[in-house]
Short mmCIF file of C-alpha atoms in Angstrom, two decimals:
data_model
loop_
_atom_site.label_atom_id
_atom_site.label_comp_id
_atom_site.label_asym_id
_atom_site.label_seq_id
_atom_site.Cartn_x
_atom_site.Cartn_y
_atom_site.Cartn_z
CA MET A 95 13.10 8.51 20.11
CA PHE A 96 10.74 11.14 18.86
CA THR A 97 12.42 13.52 16.45
CA ALA A 98 10.25 14.77 13.59
CA THR A 99 7.04 14.38 15.60
CA LYS A 100 8.33 15.43 19.01
CA GLY A 101 5.95 17.78 20.78
CA LYS A 102 3.72 18.16 17.72
CA ALA A 103 0.09 17.29 17.22
CA LEU A 104 -1.81 16.21 14.11
CA LEU A 105 1.09 16.08 11.68
CA THR A 106 0.39 14.80 8.17
CA THR A 107 2.28 12.40 5.95
CA THR A 108 1.69 9.50 3.54
CA THR A 109 3.03 5.97 3.58
CA GLY A 110 5.82 6.14 1.05
CA ALA A 111 5.11 5.14 -2.56
CA LEU A 112 4.02 7.84 -4.99
CA PRO A 113 3.09 7.53 -8.67
CA ARG A 114 5.94 8.77 -10.79
CA PRO A 115 6.21 10.89 -13.93
CA SER A 116 5.69 9.20 -17.28
CA TRP A 117 9.26 9.97 -18.29
CA TYR A 118 10.62 7.81 -15.47
CA THR A 119 11.45 4.81 -17.63
CA GLU A 120 14.85 3.50 -16.53
CA ASN A 121 15.09 0.84 -13.88
CA LEU A 122 18.04 -0.29 -11.77
CA ARG A 123 17.36 -4.00 -12.43
CA GLY A 124 19.49 -5.15 -9.51
CA ALA A 125 22.27 -2.63 -9.88
CA PRO A 126 23.26 -0.78 -6.71
CA LEU A 127 21.69 2.63 -6.30
CA SER A 128 25.18 4.09 -6.33
CA THR A 129 25.73 2.62 -9.81
CA GLY A 130 22.47 4.13 -10.98
CA PHE A 131 23.55 7.49 -9.60
CA ALA A 132 26.74 7.24 -11.67
CA HIS A 133 24.75 6.81 -14.89
CA ARG A 134 23.82 10.23 -16.19
CA SER A 135 20.36 9.45 -17.52
CA TYR A 136 19.26 7.41 -14.49
CA ARG A 137 20.68 10.01 -12.12
CA GLU A 138 18.84 12.83 -13.86
CA GLN A 139 15.57 10.91 -13.90
CA HIS A 140 15.85 9.86 -10.25
CA PHE A 141 16.75 13.26 -8.85
CA ASP A 142 14.20 15.07 -11.02
CA CYS A 143 11.54 12.61 -9.87
CA LEU A 144 12.45 13.36 -6.25
CA SER A 145 12.11 17.08 -7.03
CA CYS A 146 8.62 16.43 -8.40
CA HIS A 147 7.64 14.51 -5.28
CA VAL A 148 8.98 17.24 -2.99
CA ALA A 149 7.19 19.94 -4.97
CA SER A 150 3.86 18.13 -4.91
CA GLN A 151 4.06 17.39 -1.17
CA HIS A 152 5.01 21.00 -0.52
CA ARG A 153 2.06 22.23 -2.59
CA ALA A 154 -0.22 19.90 -0.65
CA GLY A 155 1.05 21.18 2.71
CA ILE A 156 2.35 17.80 3.89
CA ASP A 157 4.42 17.94 7.10
CA ILE A 158 6.54 14.78 6.86
CA MET A 159 7.62 14.02 3.32
CA VAL A 160 8.37 10.71 1.64
CA ASP A 161 10.67 9.94 -1.26
CA GLY A 162 8.01 8.12 -3.25
CA ASP A 163 10.08 4.90 -3.16
CA THR A 164 11.79 6.35 -6.21
CA ARG A 165 14.61 3.78 -6.13
CA LEU A 166 12.20 0.89 -6.86
CA ASP A 167 11.80 -0.52 -10.38
CA ASP A 168 8.53 -0.02 -12.23
CA ASP A 169 7.29 -3.59 -12.01
CA VAL A 170 3.87 -5.21 -12.15
CA ALA A 171 1.73 -4.28 -9.12
CA GLY A 172 4.71 -3.02 -7.18
CA ARG A 173 6.79 -6.17 -7.23
CA ALA A 174 9.94 -4.08 -6.70
CA TRP A 175 8.92 -3.26 -3.12
CA VAL A 176 10.16 -6.79 -2.39
CA SER A 177 12.54 -7.46 -5.27
CA TYR A 178 14.60 -4.31 -4.67
CA VAL A 179 15.55 -5.81 -1.35
CA TYR A 180 16.19 -9.43 -2.27
CA GLU A 181 18.24 -8.42 -5.33
CA ARG A 182 20.70 -6.78 -2.96
CA ILE A 183 21.26 -9.42 -0.29
CA ALA A 184 24.33 -11.69 -0.49
CA GLY A 185 23.21 -15.27 -0.05
CA VAL A 186 19.98 -14.84 -1.99
CA GLY A 187 20.14 -16.29 -5.49
CA ALA A 188 18.59 -15.19 -8.74
CA PRO A 189 14.80 -15.40 -8.97
CA ARG A 190 13.34 -18.59 -10.34
CA VAL A 191 10.09 -19.23 -12.16
CA GLN A 192 8.37 -20.42 -9.01
CA VAL A 193 5.45 -19.33 -6.88
CA GLN A 194 6.56 -17.54 -3.74
CA PRO A 195 6.18 -19.32 -0.38
CA SER A 196 3.37 -17.10 0.81
CA ALA A 197 1.32 -16.52 -2.26
CA ALA A 198 -2.29 -15.72 -1.54
CA MET A 199 -3.60 -18.49 -3.74
CA ARG A 200 -6.40 -19.76 -1.58
CA ASP A 201 -9.79 -18.92 -3.13
CA ARG A 202 -8.10 -17.45 -6.18
CA GLY A 203 -7.37 -18.64 -9.66
CA PRO A 204 -6.95 -17.55 -13.27
CA GLY A 205 -9.20 -14.57 -13.86
CA ASP A 206 -8.28 -12.90 -10.55
CA PHE A 207 -6.13 -9.78 -10.48
CA ILE A 208 -4.01 -11.33 -7.75
CA TRP A 209 -3.45 -14.47 -9.84
CA GLU A 210 -1.77 -12.41 -12.53
CA VAL A 211 0.29 -10.76 -9.79
CA ILE A 212 1.35 -14.21 -8.56
CA GLU A 213 2.29 -15.19 -12.13
CA THR A 214 4.68 -12.24 -12.29
CA ARG A 215 6.32 -12.90 -8.94
CA MET A 216 9.54 -14.81 -9.52
CA THR A 217 10.91 -16.39 -6.36
CA PRO A 218 14.55 -16.41 -5.26
CA HIS A 219 16.00 -18.90 -2.82
CA VAL A 220 18.31 -18.16 0.05
CA GLU A 221 21.16 -20.45 -1.00
CA ARG A 222 23.79 -19.70 1.62
CA ALA A 223 24.13 -17.64 4.79
CA ILE A 224 22.86 -14.09 4.51
CA GLY A 225 25.85 -11.82 3.99
CA GLU A 226 26.31 -8.22 3.04
CA THR A 227 23.40 -6.14 1.92
CA SER A 228 23.45 -3.12 -0.34
CA LEU A 229 20.06 -1.48 -0.01
CA GLN A 230 21.81 1.91 0.28
CA LEU A 231 18.85 3.45 2.10
CA ASP A 232 21.23 6.07 3.43
CA ARG A 233 22.05 7.07 -0.14
CA ALA A 234 18.34 7.22 -0.97
CA TRP A 235 17.81 9.59 1.94
CA LYS A 236 20.81 11.76 1.11
CA ALA A 237 19.45 12.22 -2.42
CA ILE A 238 16.24 13.88 -1.19
CA ALA A 239 17.31 15.45 2.11
CA PRO A 240 18.82 18.64 0.60
CA MET A 241 15.65 19.32 -1.39
CA THR A 242 13.49 20.26 1.60
CA ASP A 243 13.74 21.48 5.15
CA ARG A 244 10.85 19.24 6.16
CA PRO A 245 11.60 15.83 7.67
CA VAL A 246 11.72 12.98 5.15
CA LYS A 247 10.66 9.44 5.99
CA ILE A 248 12.44 6.55 4.28
CA GLY A 249 10.96 3.06 4.47
CA SER A 250 11.64 -0.46 3.29
CA ALA A 251 9.96 -3.83 3.15
CA SER A 252 10.96 -5.65 6.31
CA ALA A 253 12.73 -8.92 7.00
CA GLN A 254 9.32 -10.35 7.94
CA VAL A 255 7.95 -9.61 4.47
CA LEU A 256 11.03 -11.04 2.78
CA VAL A 257 10.94 -14.31 4.68
CA HIS A 258 7.54 -14.96 3.12
CA MET A 259 8.73 -14.10 -0.37
CA ILE A 260 12.04 -16.00 -0.50
CA ALA A 261 12.23 -19.78 -0.53
CA ASN A 262 14.45 -21.14 2.24
CA SER A 263 17.06 -23.54 0.86
CA HIS A 264 19.69 -22.93 3.50
CA TYR A 265 18.51 -22.24 7.04
CA ARG A 266 17.32 -24.99 9.36
CA ASP A 267 13.98 -23.28 9.81
CA GLN A 268 12.08 -20.06 9.13
CA ILE A 269 13.02 -18.54 12.47
CA ALA A 270 16.73 -18.91 11.78
CA PHE A 271 16.20 -17.37 8.34
CA LEU A 272 14.15 -14.51 9.81
CA ASP A 273 16.77 -13.83 12.48
CA ALA A 274 19.54 -13.64 9.87
CA LEU A 275 17.53 -11.27 7.71
CA SER A 276 16.57 -9.16 10.72
CA ASP A 277 20.23 -8.73 11.64
CA ALA A 278 21.10 -7.74 8.06
CA PHE A 279 18.30 -5.19 7.92
CA ASN A 280 19.33 -3.79 11.31
CA ARG A 281 22.71 -2.88 9.83
CA GLU A 282 21.03 -1.11 6.89
CA TYR A 283 18.72 0.88 9.16
CA HIS A 284 21.62 1.95 11.37
CA ALA A 285 23.46 3.21 8.30
CA LEU A 286 20.33 5.21 7.40
CA ALA A 287 20.03 6.61 10.91
CA ASP A 288 23.75 7.40 11.08
CA ALA A 289 23.41 9.35 7.82
CA GLY A 290 21.00 11.63 9.66
CA ALA A 291 17.57 10.34 8.63
CA PRO A 292 15.07 11.57 11.23
CA ILE A 293 12.64 8.72 10.58
CA VAL A 294 13.12 5.09 9.56
CA GLN A 295 9.96 3.21 8.59
CA VAL A 296 9.83 -0.59 8.69
CA GLU A 297 7.14 -2.10 6.40
CA GLU A 298 5.64 -4.31 7.90
CA PRO A 299 5.45 -6.89 10.67
CA GLY A 300 3.92 -10.28 9.93
CA ILE A 301 1.66 -10.24 12.98
CA HIS A 302 -1.66 -8.87 11.79
CA GLN A 303 -1.55 -10.57 8.41
CA ASN A 304 -0.60 -14.01 9.72
CA ILE A 305 -2.57 -14.13 12.95
CA HIS A 306 -5.56 -15.17 10.83
CA VAL A 307 -3.61 -17.98 9.12
CA PRO A 308 -4.19 -21.42 10.63
CA ASN A 309 -0.99 -23.28 11.60
CA ALA A 310 1.26 -20.37 10.69
CA PRO A 311 4.94 -21.42 10.99
CA ILE A 312 5.88 -18.23 12.85
CA SER A 313 3.96 -17.18 15.96
CA PRO A 314 3.03 -13.60 16.87
CA ALA A 315 5.55 -13.69 19.73
CA GLN A 316 8.27 -14.75 17.31
CA TYR A 317 7.33 -11.95 14.90
CA VAL A 318 7.58 -9.46 17.77
CA ALA A 319 10.99 -10.79 18.80
CA ALA A 320 12.25 -10.68 15.22
CA PHE A 321 10.95 -7.16 14.61
CA ASN A 322 12.60 -5.91 17.79
CA ARG A 323 15.81 -7.57 16.66
CA GLU A 324 15.48 -5.84 13.28
CA VAL A 325 15.19 -2.38 14.90
CA LYS A 326 17.51 -2.98 17.85
CA GLY A 327 19.31 0.14 18.96
CA LEU A 328 17.60 2.39 16.39
CA ARG A 329 15.38 4.34 18.74
CA ALA A 330 18.47 5.75 20.41
CA LYS A 331 19.34 7.44 17.11
CA THR A 332 16.14 8.12 15.18
CA GLU A 333 12.37 7.90 15.18
CA VAL A 334 11.20 4.40 14.28
CA TRP A 335 7.90 3.89 12.51
CA CYS A 336 6.22 0.60 11.80
CA HIS A 337 3.78 0.58 8.88
CA THR A 338 0.87 -1.88 8.84
CA CYS A 339 -1.84 -2.42 6.26
CA TRP A 340 -3.78 -5.22 4.61
CA GLY A 341 -1.63 -5.57 1.52
CA SER A 342 -1.34 -3.48 -1.56
CA PRO A 343 -0.21 -5.12 -4.82
CA GLY A 344 -1.97 -2.92 -7.34
CA ALA A 345 -3.94 -1.47 -4.40
CA GLN A 346 -5.70 -4.78 -3.81
CA LYS A 347 -6.70 -5.74 -0.29
CA MET A 348 -5.39 -9.22 0.42
CA TYR A 349 -7.92 -10.02 3.14
CA ALA A 350 -11.65 -10.11 3.71
CA ALA A 351 -13.44 -6.78 3.59
CA ASP A 352 -14.22 -6.90 7.32
CA VAL A 353 -10.77 -8.03 8.51
CA SER A 354 -9.79 -6.49 11.85
CA TYR A 355 -6.58 -5.62 13.68
CA GLU A 356 -8.18 -6.63 16.97
CA LYS A 357 -6.32 -9.88 17.67
CA ALA A 358 -2.99 -8.43 16.56
CA LEU A 359 -3.09 -5.24 18.65
CA PRO A 360 -1.62 -6.62 21.90
CA TRP A 361 1.32 -7.95 19.91
CA LEU A 362 1.77 -4.78 17.85
CA ASP A 363 1.94 -2.82 21.10
CA GLN A 364 5.06 -4.82 22.03
CA LEU A 365 7.01 -3.65 19.00
CA ASP A 366 10.05 -1.50 19.73
CA ALA A 367 8.78 1.43 17.66
CA ASP A 368 7.88 5.06 18.29
CA VAL A 369 4.98 5.21 15.81
CA LEU A 370 2.59 2.54 14.53
CA THR A 371 0.55 3.16 11.37
CA PHE A 372 -2.84 1.59 10.71
CA GLU A 373 -5.05 1.24 7.65
CA ALA A 374 -8.43 2.74 8.56
CA ALA A 375 -9.88 4.77 5.69
CA THR A 376 -10.89 1.67 3.74
CA ASN A 377 -13.37 0.52 6.39
CA GLY A 378 -14.50 3.82 7.87
CA GLY A 379 -12.22 3.56 10.88
CA LYS A 380 -13.89 0.51 12.35
CA ASP A 381 -10.82 -0.46 14.40
CA ILE A 382 -9.92 3.02 15.67
CA PRO A 383 -11.53 2.66 19.15
CA LEU A 384 -9.74 -0.68 19.59
CA ILE A 385 -6.42 0.83 18.48
CA GLY A 386 -6.77 3.77 20.84
CA LYS A 387 -7.44 1.41 23.73
CA ALA A 388 -4.75 -1.18 22.98
CA ILE A 389 -1.70 0.86 21.99
CA GLY A 390 0.32 2.19 24.91
CA LYS A 391 0.85 5.88 25.55
CA ASP A 392 4.57 5.55 24.85
CA LYS A 393 3.74 5.26 21.15
CA LYS A 394 2.23 7.64 18.64
CA ILE A 395 -0.39 6.37 16.22
CA ALA A 396 -0.60 7.23 12.52
CA ILE A 397 -4.08 6.56 11.19
CA GLY A 398 -4.88 6.21 7.50
CA VAL A 399 -7.60 8.75 6.73
CA ILE A 400 -7.28 8.63 2.94
CA SER A 401 -7.47 5.42 0.94
CA HIS A 402 -5.02 4.13 -1.65
CA ARG A 403 -7.71 1.74 -2.94
CA THR A 404 -10.13 4.36 -4.30
CA LEU A 405 -9.90 6.90 -7.08
CA GLN A 406 -12.63 9.07 -5.61
CA VAL A 407 -10.76 11.81 -3.77
CA GLU A 408 -12.06 12.10 -0.23
CA ARG A 409 -13.68 15.41 0.66
CA PRO A 410 -11.86 17.41 3.35
CA GLU A 411 -15.03 17.27 5.47
CA GLU A 412 -14.90 13.47 5.37
CA VAL A 413 -11.24 13.49 6.38
CA ALA A 414 -12.05 15.85 9.24
CA ALA A 415 -14.86 13.54 10.40
CA MET A 416 -12.42 10.59 10.47
CA ILE A 417 -9.95 12.67 12.47
CA ARG A 418 -12.61 13.60 15.02
CA LEU A 419 -13.41 9.89 15.32
CA CYS A 420 -9.72 9.25 16.02
CA LEU A 421 -9.64 11.99 18.67
CA GLN A 422 -12.32 10.18 20.66
CA SER A 423 -9.71 7.51 21.40
CA ILE A 424 -6.30 9.05 20.69
CA GLU A 425 -4.89 12.27 22.13
CA PRO A 426 -3.99 14.97 19.56
CA GLU A 427 -0.32 14.93 20.51
CA ARG A 428 -0.17 11.18 19.78
CA LEU A 429 -2.13 11.30 16.53
CA ILE A 430 -0.60 11.53 13.06
CA LEU A 431 -2.70 11.52 9.89
CA THR A 432 -1.57 9.54 6.88
CA SER A 433 -2.70 7.41 3.95
CA ASP A 434 -3.72 3.78 4.41
CA CYS A 435 -0.79 2.74 2.22
CA GLY A 436 1.37 4.06 -0.58
CA PHE A 437 0.00 5.46 -3.82
CA GLY A 438 2.49 3.77 -6.16
CA ARG A 439 2.55 0.07 -7.05
CA GLN A 440 0.67 0.42 -10.31
CA SER A 441 -2.36 2.14 -8.92
CA MET A 442 -3.63 5.70 -9.30
CA SER A 443 -2.44 8.67 -11.30
CA ARG A 444 -0.23 11.43 -9.93
CA MET A 445 -3.20 13.78 -10.04
CA HIS A 446 -5.33 11.50 -7.87
CA ALA A 447 -2.52 11.00 -5.35
CA PHE A 448 -1.84 14.73 -5.23
CA TYR A 449 -5.41 15.77 -4.54
CA LYS A 450 -5.81 13.04 -1.94
CA MET A 451 -2.81 14.60 -0.15
CA VAL A 452 -4.37 18.06 -0.48
CA SER A 453 -7.61 16.76 0.96
CA LEU A 454 -5.73 15.10 3.82
CA VAL A 455 -4.17 18.41 4.82
CA ARG A 456 -7.34 20.44 4.25
CA GLY A 457 -9.28 18.05 6.48
CA THR A 458 -6.56 18.15 9.11
CA ASN A 459 -6.54 21.97 9.02
CA MET A 460 -10.29 21.99 9.73
CA VAL A 461 -9.69 20.05 12.94
CA ARG A 462 -6.58 22.04 13.81
CA ARG A 463 -8.68 25.19 13.58
CA GLU A 464 -11.25 23.70 15.98
CA LEU A 465 -8.50 22.82 18.43
CA GLY A 466 -6.70 26.15 18.16
CA LEU A 467 -3.65 24.55 16.57
CA PRO A 468 -1.63 26.19 13.82
CA GLU A 469 -2.80 25.31 10.33
CA ALA A 470 -0.45 24.24 7.55
CA PRO A 471 -0.32 26.52 4.52
CA ILE A 472 -1.50 24.67 1.41
CA PRO A 473 -0.19 26.44 -1.69
CA ALA A 474 -2.46 24.29 -3.88
CA THR A 475 -5.48 26.06 -2.37
CA ASP A 476 -4.21 29.61 -2.91
CA ALA A 477 -7.07 31.41 -4.63
CA ASN A 478 -4.68 33.97 -6.15
CA LEU A 479 -3.07 31.21 -8.20
CA SER A 480 -6.26 29.86 -9.73
CA MET A 481 -6.04 29.77 -13.51
CA VAL A 482 -9.74 30.46 -13.83
CA PRO A 483 -11.78 33.24 -12.18
CA LEU A 484 -13.23 32.24 -8.84
CA ALA A 485 -16.45 34.19 -9.12
CA ARG A 486 -18.91 33.52 -11.93
CA MET B 183 -40.05 3.85 -12.79
CA ILE B 184 -38.41 2.88 -16.09
CA SER B 185 -41.05 1.59 -18.41
CA LYS B 186 -41.06 -1.85 -20.00
CA ASP B 187 -40.31 -0.56 -23.48
CA LYS B 188 -36.77 0.14 -22.36
CA LYS B 189 -33.94 -2.11 -21.29
CA VAL B 190 -31.91 -1.16 -18.24
CA ALA B 191 -28.12 -1.42 -18.02
CA VAL B 192 -27.01 -1.31 -14.39
CA GLY B 193 -23.44 -0.56 -13.31
CA VAL B 194 -22.25 -3.48 -11.21
CA ILE B 195 -18.55 -2.59 -11.22
CA SER B 196 -17.21 0.80 -10.20
CA HIS B 197 -14.87 3.05 -12.16
CA ARG B 198 -14.10 4.92 -8.93
CA THR B 199 -12.31 2.16 -7.03
CA LEU B 200 -9.07 0.30 -7.63
CA GLN B 201 -10.16 -2.67 -5.54
CA VAL B 202 -11.42 -5.20 -8.07
CA GLU B 203 -14.86 -6.40 -7.13
CA ARG B 204 -15.21 -10.09 -6.32
CA PRO B 205 -17.43 -12.07 -8.72
CA GLU B 206 -19.59 -13.03 -5.74
CA ASP B 207 -20.21 -9.34 -4.96
CA VAL B 208 -21.13 -8.70 -8.59
CA ALA B 209 -23.53 -11.64 -8.52
CA ALA B 210 -25.15 -10.31 -5.36
CA LEU B 211 -25.75 -6.96 -7.03
CA ILE B 212 -27.23 -8.67 -10.08
CA ARG B 213 -29.64 -10.62 -7.88
CA ARG B 214 -30.77 -7.32 -6.37
CA CYS B 215 -31.40 -6.00 -9.88
CA LEU B 216 -33.46 -9.08 -10.74
CA LYS B 217 -35.85 -8.35 -7.91
CA VAL B 218 -37.12 -5.37 -9.87
CA ILE B 219 -35.90 -5.84 -13.46
CA GLU B 220 -36.71 -8.81 -15.60
CA PRO B 221 -33.69 -10.74 -16.91
CA GLU B 222 -34.53 -10.02 -20.54
CA ARG B 223 -34.47 -6.27 -19.79
CA LEU B 224 -31.31 -6.33 -17.71
CA ILE B 225 -27.82 -5.58 -19.02
CA LEU B 226 -24.77 -5.52 -16.75
CA THR B 227 -22.18 -2.83 -17.24
CA SER B 228 -19.69 -0.59 -15.46
CA ASP B 229 -20.82 2.58 -13.69
CA CYS B 230 -18.80 4.59 -16.20
CA GLY B 231 -15.77 4.30 -18.45
CA PHE B 232 -12.35 3.24 -17.22
CA GLY B 233 -10.33 5.70 -19.24
CA ARG B 234 -10.11 9.42 -18.54
CA LYS B 235 -6.83 9.13 -16.65
CA SER B 236 -8.04 6.79 -13.94
CA MET B 237 -7.01 3.22 -13.37
CA SER B 238 -4.43 1.01 -15.06
CA ARG B 239 -5.25 -1.38 -17.90
CA MET B 240 -4.76 -4.29 -15.51
CA HIS B 241 -7.35 -2.97 -13.07
CA ALA B 242 -9.86 -2.27 -15.84
CA PHE B 243 -9.32 -5.70 -17.37
CA TYR B 244 -9.88 -7.64 -14.15
CA LYS B 245 -12.95 -5.59 -13.31
CA MET B 246 -14.37 -6.69 -16.66
CA VAL B 247 -13.44 -10.30 -15.94
CA SER B 248 -15.07 -10.08 -12.54
CA MET B 249 -18.22 -8.60 -14.03
CA VAL B 250 -18.55 -11.47 -16.49
CA ARG B 251 -17.71 -14.11 -13.85
CA GLY B 252 -20.33 -12.63 -11.54
CA THR B 253 -22.86 -12.57 -14.36
CA TYR B 254 -22.13 -16.21 -15.09
CA ILE B 255 -22.76 -17.15 -11.46
CA VAL B 256 -26.29 -15.84 -11.92
CA ARG B 257 -26.75 -17.18 -15.46
CA ARG B 258 -25.80 -20.63 -14.22
CA LYS B 259 -28.45 -20.50 -11.51
CA MET B 260 -31.02 -19.44 -14.07
CA GLY B 261 -30.03 -22.02 -16.66
CA LEU B 262 -28.90 -19.38 -19.11
CA GLU B 263 -26.06 -19.74 -21.57
CA GLU B 264 -22.50 -19.19 -20.41
CA VAL B 265 -19.62 -18.54 -22.79
CA PRO B 266 -16.08 -19.48 -21.72
CA ILE B 267 -13.97 -16.65 -20.34
CA PRO B 268 -10.48 -17.17 -21.80
CA ALA B 269 -8.89 -15.19 -18.94
CA THR B 270 -10.07 -17.83 -16.48
CA ASP B 271 -8.79 -20.87 -18.40
CA PRO B 272 -6.71 -22.84 -15.86
CA ALA B 273 -4.85 -24.56 -18.68
CA LEU B 274 -3.28 -21.22 -19.52
CA SER B 275 -2.13 -20.37 -15.99
CA MET B 276 1.56 -19.52 -15.89
CA VAL B 277 1.90 -20.97 -12.40
CA PRO B 278 0.75 -24.36 -11.11
CA LEU B 279 -2.75 -24.28 -9.68
CA ALA B 280 -2.10 -26.71 -6.85
CA ARG B 281 0.53 -26.17 -4.14
#
């Protein structure tokens, strides 16, 4: 159900990960979040980091905040986006020195950025039936919720991502493994929704990334069924978002430069989600007309209008131009503006991420003004607070 | 426009992007350079420095590797000397090459 975005047009947000302060040095290393919160130094670092994220998003004028994925460990190229999850699933063993099942090794070798990423990815096995999970997403949300009156979006790598990163030494086939993981994740998301989280974001379905893979063991229809199993019952309690992009370890695109969502769109439209997000800034919005045509009116669409793969901060005018392109195919009340993917995962500096958010909101305000919609205040642009004189 | 008494160093990898350029893309840019700049006057470089609070060491390193790999693609075609790139030595891979 629509909650945070209900009845609102052109809201802004980002995907989830944010670069963290340099003093954020302690990692959970498999410990439950609740254990970390009981350790004074970790607790202080975590909560202070959340405060920094809230302050920066407030200064940028962002409507729907994220928690920066603050619970994740600071690992090479964002490994913790996956390892945080598999470290907290009963039935999954300790990681082994082994290449993961779906490593993007084709056409790559020593000397490639992604090869070094693969070298750092240890692979666990599912050794017995999936049991209890302790992601504590509800706790992650409760930590940030009191810090702002704006809605906060909490997301996690999905069962579909995990099934490609964990070796299957127990289930009869990948579908059985995926179903078990999907059920486990469903319980975690319900706990998050029951805690009061207005938005739950599932990152991401396997459809668009695997539809290009010859002889893929899981079909698009099976991915759809599994995703809908993973989010079953959630839309009665909260707003469900599904994030899609073309991969982001260290901000690297895992597919060809001209890869398209086109073939995946009919399947993505079948997902039981309120909002679908799409990477678009990286290729100038090439797929936007297709997305507008293919995704049903029952869903909202969040389009990436700022890129996580570039350090050059987009100009607000460029963001506004992308938004106008979106509006040719997507109604304002169904359109949300976001980043292509998260800004963490060993990529840009806090300053870059911050000014990309500012530019996102400035560009959105330009279009809001044209449409007669209320503009978001952006404290970062307040001329009275400039530390240097404006006129020369 | 740049006279023959000068060499020309052209940026073939960007300091403004996190996406590491593919060696093939670097090679393509070098071939464009060679249409107007003689090989003995051409140096390959980055557009600008990688410090100044921009990308991570890992990004900067692999951009350098890609630049040299791309340069070697062109050197090979031209029969010019190549020097081994230790970062690409398969014997030193920490994971098996074949699946």
